[in-house]
CSV table of C-alpha atoms in Angstrom, one decimal:
chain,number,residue,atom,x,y,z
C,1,UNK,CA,-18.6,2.4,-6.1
C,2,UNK,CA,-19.3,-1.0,-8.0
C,3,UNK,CA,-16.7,-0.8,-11.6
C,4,UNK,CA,-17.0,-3.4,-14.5
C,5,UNK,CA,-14.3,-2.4,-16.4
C,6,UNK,CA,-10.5,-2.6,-14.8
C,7,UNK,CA,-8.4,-4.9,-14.8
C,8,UNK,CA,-4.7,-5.9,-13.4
C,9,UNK,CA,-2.7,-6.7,-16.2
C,10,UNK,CA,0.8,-7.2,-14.7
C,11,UNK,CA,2.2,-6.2,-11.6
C,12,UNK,CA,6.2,-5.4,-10.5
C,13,UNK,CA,7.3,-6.1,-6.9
C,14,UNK,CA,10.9,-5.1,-5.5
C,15,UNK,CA,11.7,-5.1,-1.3
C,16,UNK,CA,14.7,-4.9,0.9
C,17,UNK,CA,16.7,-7.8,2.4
C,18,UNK,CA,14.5,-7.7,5.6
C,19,UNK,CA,11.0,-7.9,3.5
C,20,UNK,CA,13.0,-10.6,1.4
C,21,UNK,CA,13.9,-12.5,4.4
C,22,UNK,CA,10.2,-12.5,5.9
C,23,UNK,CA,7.6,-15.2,5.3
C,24,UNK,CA,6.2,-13.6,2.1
C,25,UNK,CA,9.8,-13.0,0.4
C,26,UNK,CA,9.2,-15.7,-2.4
C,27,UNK,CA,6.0,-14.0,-4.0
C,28,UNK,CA,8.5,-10.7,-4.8
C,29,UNK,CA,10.3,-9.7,-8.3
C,30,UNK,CA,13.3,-8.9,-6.8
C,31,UNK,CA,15.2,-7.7,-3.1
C,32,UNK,CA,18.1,-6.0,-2.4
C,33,UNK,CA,20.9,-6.8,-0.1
C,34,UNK,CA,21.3,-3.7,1.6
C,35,UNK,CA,19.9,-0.1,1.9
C,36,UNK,CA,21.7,1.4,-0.4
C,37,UNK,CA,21.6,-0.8,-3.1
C,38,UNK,CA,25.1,0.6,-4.7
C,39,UNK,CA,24.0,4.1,-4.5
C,40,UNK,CA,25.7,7.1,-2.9
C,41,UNK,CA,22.0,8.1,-0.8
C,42,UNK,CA,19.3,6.3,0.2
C,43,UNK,CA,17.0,8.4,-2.0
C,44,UNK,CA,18.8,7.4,-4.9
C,45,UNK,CA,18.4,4.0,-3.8
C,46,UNK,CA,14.6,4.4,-3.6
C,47,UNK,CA,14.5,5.4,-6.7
C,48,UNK,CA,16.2,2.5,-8.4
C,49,UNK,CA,14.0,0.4,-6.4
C,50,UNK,CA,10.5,2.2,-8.2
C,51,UNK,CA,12.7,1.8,-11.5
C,52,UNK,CA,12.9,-1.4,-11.3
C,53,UNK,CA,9.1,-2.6,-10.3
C,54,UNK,CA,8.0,0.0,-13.2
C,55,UNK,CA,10.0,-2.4,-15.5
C,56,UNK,CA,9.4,-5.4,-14.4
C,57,UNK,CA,5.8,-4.4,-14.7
C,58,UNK,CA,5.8,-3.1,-17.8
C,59,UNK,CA,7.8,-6.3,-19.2
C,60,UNK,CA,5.4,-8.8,-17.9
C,61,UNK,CA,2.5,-6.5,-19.3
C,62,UNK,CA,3.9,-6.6,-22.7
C,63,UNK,CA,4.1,-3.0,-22.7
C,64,UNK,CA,6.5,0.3,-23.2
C,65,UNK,CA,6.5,3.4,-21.6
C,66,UNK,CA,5.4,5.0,-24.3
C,67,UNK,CA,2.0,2.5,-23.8
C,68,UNK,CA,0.7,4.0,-20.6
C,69,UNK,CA,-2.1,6.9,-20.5
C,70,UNK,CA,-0.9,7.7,-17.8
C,71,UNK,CA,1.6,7.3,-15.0
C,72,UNK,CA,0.2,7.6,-10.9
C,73,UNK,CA,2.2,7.2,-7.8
C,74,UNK,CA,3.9,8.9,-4.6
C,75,UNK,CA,5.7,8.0,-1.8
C,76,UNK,CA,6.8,9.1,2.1
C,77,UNK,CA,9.6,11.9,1.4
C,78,UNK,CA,9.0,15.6,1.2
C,79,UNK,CA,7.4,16.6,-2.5
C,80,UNK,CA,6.5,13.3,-3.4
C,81,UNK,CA,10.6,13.1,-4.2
C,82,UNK,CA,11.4,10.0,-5.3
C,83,UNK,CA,7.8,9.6,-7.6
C,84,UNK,CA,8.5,13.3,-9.0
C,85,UNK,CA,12.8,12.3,-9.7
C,86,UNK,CA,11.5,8.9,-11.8
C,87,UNK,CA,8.7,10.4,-13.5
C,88,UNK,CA,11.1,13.2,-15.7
C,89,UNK,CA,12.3,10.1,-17.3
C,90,UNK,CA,8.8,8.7,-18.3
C,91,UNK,CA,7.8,11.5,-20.4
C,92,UNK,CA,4.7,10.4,-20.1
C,93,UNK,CA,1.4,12.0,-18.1
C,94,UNK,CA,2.0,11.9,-14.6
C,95,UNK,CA,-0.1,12.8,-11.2
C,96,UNK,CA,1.8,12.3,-8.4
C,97,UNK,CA,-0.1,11.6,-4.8
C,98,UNK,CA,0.2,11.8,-1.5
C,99,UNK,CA,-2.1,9.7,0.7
C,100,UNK,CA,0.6,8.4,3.2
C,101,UNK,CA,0.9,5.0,3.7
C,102,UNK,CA,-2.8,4.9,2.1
C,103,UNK,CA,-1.5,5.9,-1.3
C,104,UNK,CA,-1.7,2.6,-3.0
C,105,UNK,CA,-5.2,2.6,-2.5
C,106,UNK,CA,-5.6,6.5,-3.3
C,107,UNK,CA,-4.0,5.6,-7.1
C,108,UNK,CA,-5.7,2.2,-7.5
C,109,UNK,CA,-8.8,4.5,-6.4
C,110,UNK,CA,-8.0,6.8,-8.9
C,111,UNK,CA,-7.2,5.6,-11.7
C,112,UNK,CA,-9.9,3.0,-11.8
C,113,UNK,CA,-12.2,5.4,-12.0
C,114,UNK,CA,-10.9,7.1,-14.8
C,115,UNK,CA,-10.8,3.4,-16.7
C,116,UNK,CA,-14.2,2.9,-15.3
C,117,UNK,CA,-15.3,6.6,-17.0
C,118,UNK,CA,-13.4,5.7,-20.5
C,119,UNK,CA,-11.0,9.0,-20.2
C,120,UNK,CA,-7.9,6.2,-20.2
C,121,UNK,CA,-7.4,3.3,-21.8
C,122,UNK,CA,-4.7,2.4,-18.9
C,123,UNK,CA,-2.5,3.3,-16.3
C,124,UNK,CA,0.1,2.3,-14.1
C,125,UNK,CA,0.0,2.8,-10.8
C,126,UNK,CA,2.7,2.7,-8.3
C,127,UNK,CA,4.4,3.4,-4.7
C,128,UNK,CA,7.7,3.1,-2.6
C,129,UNK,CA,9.2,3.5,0.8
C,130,UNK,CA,12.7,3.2,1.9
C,131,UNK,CA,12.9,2.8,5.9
C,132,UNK,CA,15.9,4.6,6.0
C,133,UNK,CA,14.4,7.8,3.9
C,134,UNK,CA,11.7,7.5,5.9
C,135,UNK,CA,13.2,7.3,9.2
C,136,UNK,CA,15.0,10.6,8.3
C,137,UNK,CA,12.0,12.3,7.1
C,138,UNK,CA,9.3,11.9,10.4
C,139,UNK,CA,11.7,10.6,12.9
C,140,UNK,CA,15.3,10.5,13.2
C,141,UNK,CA,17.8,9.6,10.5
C,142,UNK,CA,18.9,5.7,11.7
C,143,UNK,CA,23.0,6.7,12.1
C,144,UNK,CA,21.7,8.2,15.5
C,145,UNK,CA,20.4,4.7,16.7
C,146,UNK,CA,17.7,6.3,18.7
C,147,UNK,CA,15.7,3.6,21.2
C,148,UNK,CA,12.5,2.8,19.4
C,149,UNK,CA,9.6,2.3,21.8
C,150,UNK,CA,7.4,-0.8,21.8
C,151,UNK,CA,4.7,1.0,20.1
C,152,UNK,CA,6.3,2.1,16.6
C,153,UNK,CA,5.8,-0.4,13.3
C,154,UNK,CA,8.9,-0.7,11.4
C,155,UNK,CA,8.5,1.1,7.8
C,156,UNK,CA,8.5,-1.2,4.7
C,157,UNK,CA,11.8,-0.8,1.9
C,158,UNK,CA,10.0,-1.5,-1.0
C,159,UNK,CA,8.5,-0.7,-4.0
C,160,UNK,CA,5.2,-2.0,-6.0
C,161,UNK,CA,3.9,-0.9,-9.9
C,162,UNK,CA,0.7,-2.4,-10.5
C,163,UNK,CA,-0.8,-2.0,-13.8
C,164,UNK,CA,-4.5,-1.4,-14.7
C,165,UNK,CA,-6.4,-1.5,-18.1
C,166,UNK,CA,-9.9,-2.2,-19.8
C,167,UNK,CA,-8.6,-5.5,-21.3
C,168,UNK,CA,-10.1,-8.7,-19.2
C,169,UNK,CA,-7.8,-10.6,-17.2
C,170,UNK,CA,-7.6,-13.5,-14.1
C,171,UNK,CA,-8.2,-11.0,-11.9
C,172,UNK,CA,-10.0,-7.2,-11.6
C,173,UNK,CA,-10.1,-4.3,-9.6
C,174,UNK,CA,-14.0,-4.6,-8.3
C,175,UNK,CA,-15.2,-1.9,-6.4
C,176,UNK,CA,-13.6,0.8,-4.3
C,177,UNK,CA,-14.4,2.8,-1.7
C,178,UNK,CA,-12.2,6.8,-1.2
C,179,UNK,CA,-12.2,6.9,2.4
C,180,UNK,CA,-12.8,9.9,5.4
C,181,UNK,CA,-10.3,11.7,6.9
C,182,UNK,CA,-10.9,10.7,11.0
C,183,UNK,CA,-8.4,12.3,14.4
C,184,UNK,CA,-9.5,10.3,17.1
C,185,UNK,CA,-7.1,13.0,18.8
C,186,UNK,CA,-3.7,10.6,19.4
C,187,UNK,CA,-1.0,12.5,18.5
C,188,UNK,CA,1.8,9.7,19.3
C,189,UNK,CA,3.6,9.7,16.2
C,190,UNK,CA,5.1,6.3,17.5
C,191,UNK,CA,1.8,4.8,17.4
C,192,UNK,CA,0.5,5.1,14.4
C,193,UNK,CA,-0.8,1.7,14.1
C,194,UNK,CA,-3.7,2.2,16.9
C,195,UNK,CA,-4.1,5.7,15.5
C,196,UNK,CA,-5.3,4.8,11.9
C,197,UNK,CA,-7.7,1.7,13.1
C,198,UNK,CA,-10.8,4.3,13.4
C,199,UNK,CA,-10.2,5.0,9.9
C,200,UNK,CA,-10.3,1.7,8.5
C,201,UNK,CA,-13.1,0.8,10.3
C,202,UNK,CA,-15.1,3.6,9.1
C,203,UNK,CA,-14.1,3.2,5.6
C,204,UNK,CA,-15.1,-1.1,6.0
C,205,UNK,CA,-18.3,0.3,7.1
C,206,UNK,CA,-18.9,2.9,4.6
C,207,UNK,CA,-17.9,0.4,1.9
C,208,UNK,CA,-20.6,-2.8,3.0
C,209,UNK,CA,-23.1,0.3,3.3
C,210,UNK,CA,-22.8,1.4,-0.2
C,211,UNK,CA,-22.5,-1.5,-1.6
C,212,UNK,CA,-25.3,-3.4,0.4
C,213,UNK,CA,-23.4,-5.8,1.4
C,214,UNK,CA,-21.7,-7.9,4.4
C,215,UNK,CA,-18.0,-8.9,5.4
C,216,UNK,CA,-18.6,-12.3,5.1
C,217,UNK,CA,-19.0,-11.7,0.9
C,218,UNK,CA,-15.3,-11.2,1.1
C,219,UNK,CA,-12.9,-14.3,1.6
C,220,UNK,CA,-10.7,-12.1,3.0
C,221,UNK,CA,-10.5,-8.7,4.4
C,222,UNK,CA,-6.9,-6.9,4.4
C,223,UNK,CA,-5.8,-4.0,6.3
C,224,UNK,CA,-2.8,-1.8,5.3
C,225,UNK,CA,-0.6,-1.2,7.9
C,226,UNK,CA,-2.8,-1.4,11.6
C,227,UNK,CA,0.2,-3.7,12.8
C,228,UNK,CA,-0.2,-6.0,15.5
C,229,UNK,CA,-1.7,-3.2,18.2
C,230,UNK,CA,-3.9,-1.4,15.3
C,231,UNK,CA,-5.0,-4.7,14.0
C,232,UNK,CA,-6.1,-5.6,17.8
C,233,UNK,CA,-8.4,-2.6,17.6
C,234,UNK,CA,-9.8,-3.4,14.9
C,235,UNK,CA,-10.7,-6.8,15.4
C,236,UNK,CA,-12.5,-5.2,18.2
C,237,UNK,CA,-14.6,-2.8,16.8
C,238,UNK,CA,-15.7,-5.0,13.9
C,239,UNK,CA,-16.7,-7.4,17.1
C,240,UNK,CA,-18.3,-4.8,18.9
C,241,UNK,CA,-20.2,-3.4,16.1
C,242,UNK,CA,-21.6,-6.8,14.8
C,243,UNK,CA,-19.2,-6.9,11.3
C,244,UNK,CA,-19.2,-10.4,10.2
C,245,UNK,CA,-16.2,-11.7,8.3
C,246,UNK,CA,-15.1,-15.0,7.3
C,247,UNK,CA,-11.0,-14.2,7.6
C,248,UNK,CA,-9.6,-10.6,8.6
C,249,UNK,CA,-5.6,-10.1,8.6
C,250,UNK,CA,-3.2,-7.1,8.2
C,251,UNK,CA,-0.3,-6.4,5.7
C,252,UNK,CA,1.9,-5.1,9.0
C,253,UNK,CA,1.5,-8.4,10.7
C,254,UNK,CA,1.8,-10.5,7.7
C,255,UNK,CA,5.0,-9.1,5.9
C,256,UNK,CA,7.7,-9.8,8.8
C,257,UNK,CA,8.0,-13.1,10.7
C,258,UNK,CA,7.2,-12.5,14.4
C,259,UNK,CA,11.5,-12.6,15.6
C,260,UNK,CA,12.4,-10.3,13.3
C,261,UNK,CA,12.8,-7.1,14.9
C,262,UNK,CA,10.4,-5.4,13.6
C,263,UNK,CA,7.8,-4.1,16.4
C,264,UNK,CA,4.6,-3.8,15.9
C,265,UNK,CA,5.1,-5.0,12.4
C,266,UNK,CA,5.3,-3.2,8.9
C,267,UNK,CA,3.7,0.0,7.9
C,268,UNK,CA,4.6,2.2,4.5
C,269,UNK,CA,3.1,2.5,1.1
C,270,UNK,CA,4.9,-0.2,0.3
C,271,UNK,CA,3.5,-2.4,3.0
C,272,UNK,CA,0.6,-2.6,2.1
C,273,UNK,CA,1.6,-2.8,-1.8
C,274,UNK,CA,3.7,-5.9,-1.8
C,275,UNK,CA,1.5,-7.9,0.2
C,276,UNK,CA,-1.6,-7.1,-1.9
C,277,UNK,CA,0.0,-7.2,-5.4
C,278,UNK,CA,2.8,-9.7,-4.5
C,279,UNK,CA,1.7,-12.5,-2.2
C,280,UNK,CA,-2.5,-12.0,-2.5
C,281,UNK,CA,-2.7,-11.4,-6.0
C,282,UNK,CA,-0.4,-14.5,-6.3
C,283,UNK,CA,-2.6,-16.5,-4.7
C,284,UNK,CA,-5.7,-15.1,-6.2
C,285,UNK,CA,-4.3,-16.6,-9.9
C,286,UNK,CA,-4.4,-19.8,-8.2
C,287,UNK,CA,-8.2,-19.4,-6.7
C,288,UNK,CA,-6.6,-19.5,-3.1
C,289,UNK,CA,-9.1,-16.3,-2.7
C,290,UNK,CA,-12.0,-15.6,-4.8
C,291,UNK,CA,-12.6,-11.8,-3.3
C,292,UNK,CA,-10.4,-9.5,-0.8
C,293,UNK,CA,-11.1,-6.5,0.0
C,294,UNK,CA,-7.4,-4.4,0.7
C,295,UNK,CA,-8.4,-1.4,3.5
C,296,UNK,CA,-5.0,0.9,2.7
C,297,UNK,CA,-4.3,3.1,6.1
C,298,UNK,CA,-2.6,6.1,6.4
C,299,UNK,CA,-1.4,8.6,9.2
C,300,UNK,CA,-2.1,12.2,7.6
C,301,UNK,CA,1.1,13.6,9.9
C,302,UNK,CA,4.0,15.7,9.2
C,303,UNK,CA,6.8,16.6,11.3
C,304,UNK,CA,5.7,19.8,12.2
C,305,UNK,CA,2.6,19.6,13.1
C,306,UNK,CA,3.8,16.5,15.3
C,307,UNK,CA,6.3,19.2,16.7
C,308,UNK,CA,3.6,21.4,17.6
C,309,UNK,CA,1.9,18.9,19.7
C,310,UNK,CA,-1.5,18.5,17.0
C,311,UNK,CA,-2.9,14.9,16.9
C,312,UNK,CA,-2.6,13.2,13.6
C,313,UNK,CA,-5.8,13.0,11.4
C,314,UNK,CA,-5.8,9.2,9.4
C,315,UNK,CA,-7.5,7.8,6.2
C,316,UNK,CA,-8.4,4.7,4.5
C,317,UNK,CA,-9.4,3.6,0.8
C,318,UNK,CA,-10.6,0.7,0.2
C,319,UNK,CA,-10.5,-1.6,-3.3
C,320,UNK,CA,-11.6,-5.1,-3.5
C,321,UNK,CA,-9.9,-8.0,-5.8
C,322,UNK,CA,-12.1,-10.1,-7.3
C,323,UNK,CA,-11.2,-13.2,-9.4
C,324,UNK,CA,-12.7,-13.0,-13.2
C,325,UNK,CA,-14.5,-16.6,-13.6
C-alpha cells in the first residue's frame, strides 16, 4: 500500500546501558545505567523507560498529550502490561497491540493508514522491552543464571515513541506492507532468529510485488531482529530467489558491537525501534539514505504453547522511510 499523507514529526529514543554502550549509543535520547533504573521491579522500570521516550517525543514535536488522536503501542509481557499501566495516565484514545517483536511495524502499519484514510489527524506510536521482563516472561527470570545456548539473540532494554501526522516533514512514512503469519515448523524457542527469516522474506516479496517494484529502489533494506543466524538465511533466500538489493543489514546485528555478549545479536520490539527511529532516521535528516525499507520480525510464541512442544508461527510488516525532497 503506496500512502501520501504521513509523516514523522518527532521521535523519542531511551535504551539500557548495554544498547548505550554499543556502536549506535550516540543516536539515543537517553540510557540508563542499570535495569532497574531506581525502581523496586523491573516492570516499573519498563515503564519509566516508555514514559520517558513518550516525552521526549512529544517535547521535540511541540506537542501535549492532550494533542494526540490517538495513542498505539505494546510490548513483550503478559496483557500488553507495561503499554496498558502508562496509558491510564494519558487519558487519551488508546489501542494497545501485540505483534511480538514486529509490533513497531504493526502500529507504524496502523496508524498510517488511519492518517492515510483522514479518520486521525495524528498519532503516536510506540514500543518497549526490558531484557530482564522479558527473560522472566518466555524463559527464565535472569537471578537463575541459566546457560544460554549459542543460538538465542539477546532481548533489547529499550523503549521508542515515534510520532506520525498529516503535516510535511524531512522525512515520511511511504508505503507499508501488513505481513503473513508463516510456521516453517521450528519450535526452538532459542532460535528465534532463523525461525522468523521465512517471514521476512515473504513479506519483502509481497511488498516489491504490490508495489511493482525491485530491492534495488531501496538504499537500504532493514530487518528487525533475524540476528546474525536469521540474517544468514535471509541473505540466502533473497540470493536464491534472484532479489536484487543495493545494501541489506539487520537491527540484531547492528545494535551490539560483535564482543559484547550478546549472541546472535538483538531481538525485541525495541530492537528494531531504536535502530530505525534513532540511528536510520538520523541519518536519513542528513541524506545518508534517501529510502529504507524497515522488515519488523516477530516470533508469534508463548510459553505454553512452547511447553507443549507446538512450533512457533512468525510475522513480518514492512514500512519504508522515504526522505521528503
Amino acid at each position: 500500500m503506496q500512502l501520501n499523507n504521513v509523516y514523522v514529526r518527532a521521535t523519542g529514543t531511551t535504551c539500557g546501558i548495554d544498547e548505550f554502550n554499543g556502536p549506535l549509543g550516540q543516536y539515543f535520547d537517553r540510557h540508563y545505567p542499570d535495569f532497574h533504573f531506581g525502581h523496586k521491579s523491573y516492570e516499573l522500570a519498563e515503564m519509566a523507560m516508555l514514559q520517558d521516550a513518550i516525552s521526549h517525543a512529544l517535547k521535540k514535536g511541540k506537542l501535549k498529550k492532550d494533542d494526540i488522536n490517538v495513542f498505539l503501542g505494546g510490548d513483550l509481557n503478559n496483557q500488553v502490561t507495561a503499554s496498558n499501566y502508562t496509558a491510564k495516565d494519558f487519558q487519551r484514545p488508546f489501542m494497545a497491540m501485540y505483534g511480538a517483536c514486529a509490533t513497531m511495524g504493526l502500529v507504524i502499519n496502523t496508524a498510517s493508514m488511519l492518517i492515510e484514510n483522514h479518520c486521525i489527524h495524528n498519532a503516536n506510536c510506540f514500543v518497549c522491552s526490558h531484557n530482564a521482563t522479558a527473560e522472566r516472561q518466555f524463559r527464565y527470570p535472569i537471578e537463575y543464571g541459566v546457560q544460554r545456548k549459542e543460538t538465542m539473540t539477546t532481548t533489547a532494554t529499550g523503549a521508542v515513541s515515534v510520532i506520525l501526522d498529516n503535516n510535511p516533514s524531512a522525512v515520511r512514512i511511504e508505503a507499508l506492507t501488513i505481513g503473513r503469519v508463516i510456521d516453517m515448523n521450528q519450535s526452538d524457542p532459542n532460535d528465534m532468529g532463523r525461525a522468523m527469516a521465512p517471514a521476512a522474506f515473504d513479506t519483502l516479496v509481497n511488498h516489491l510485488k504490490d508495489l511493482n517494484r525491485q530491492g534495488t529502489d531501496y538504499d537500504l533494506i532493514l530487518t528487525g531482529d533475524l540476528s546474525t543466524y536469521g540474517k544468514s538465511i535471509m541473505k540466502e533466500l533473497m540470493n536464491e530467489n534472484s532479489v536484487t538489493y543495493n545494501e541489506y543489514d539487520d537491527c540484531g546485528c547492528l545494535l551490539y558491537d560483535s564482543d559484547q555478549d550478546v549472541n546472535q545479536g538483538g531481538s525485541g520490539p525495541s530492537c528494531s525501534a531504536l535502530v530505525a527511529f534513532g540511528y536510520i532516521y538520523q541519518k536519513m535528516l542528513k541524506h545518508k539514505y534517501k529510502r529504507v525499507l524497515v522488515i519488523t520480525t516477530g516470533a508469534l510464541l508463548s510459553p505454553v504453547m512452547t511447553n507443549q512442544k507446538q512450533s512457533i508461527p512468525c510475522i513480518a510488516h514492512a514500512f519504508s522511510l522515504e526522505v521528503v525532497e
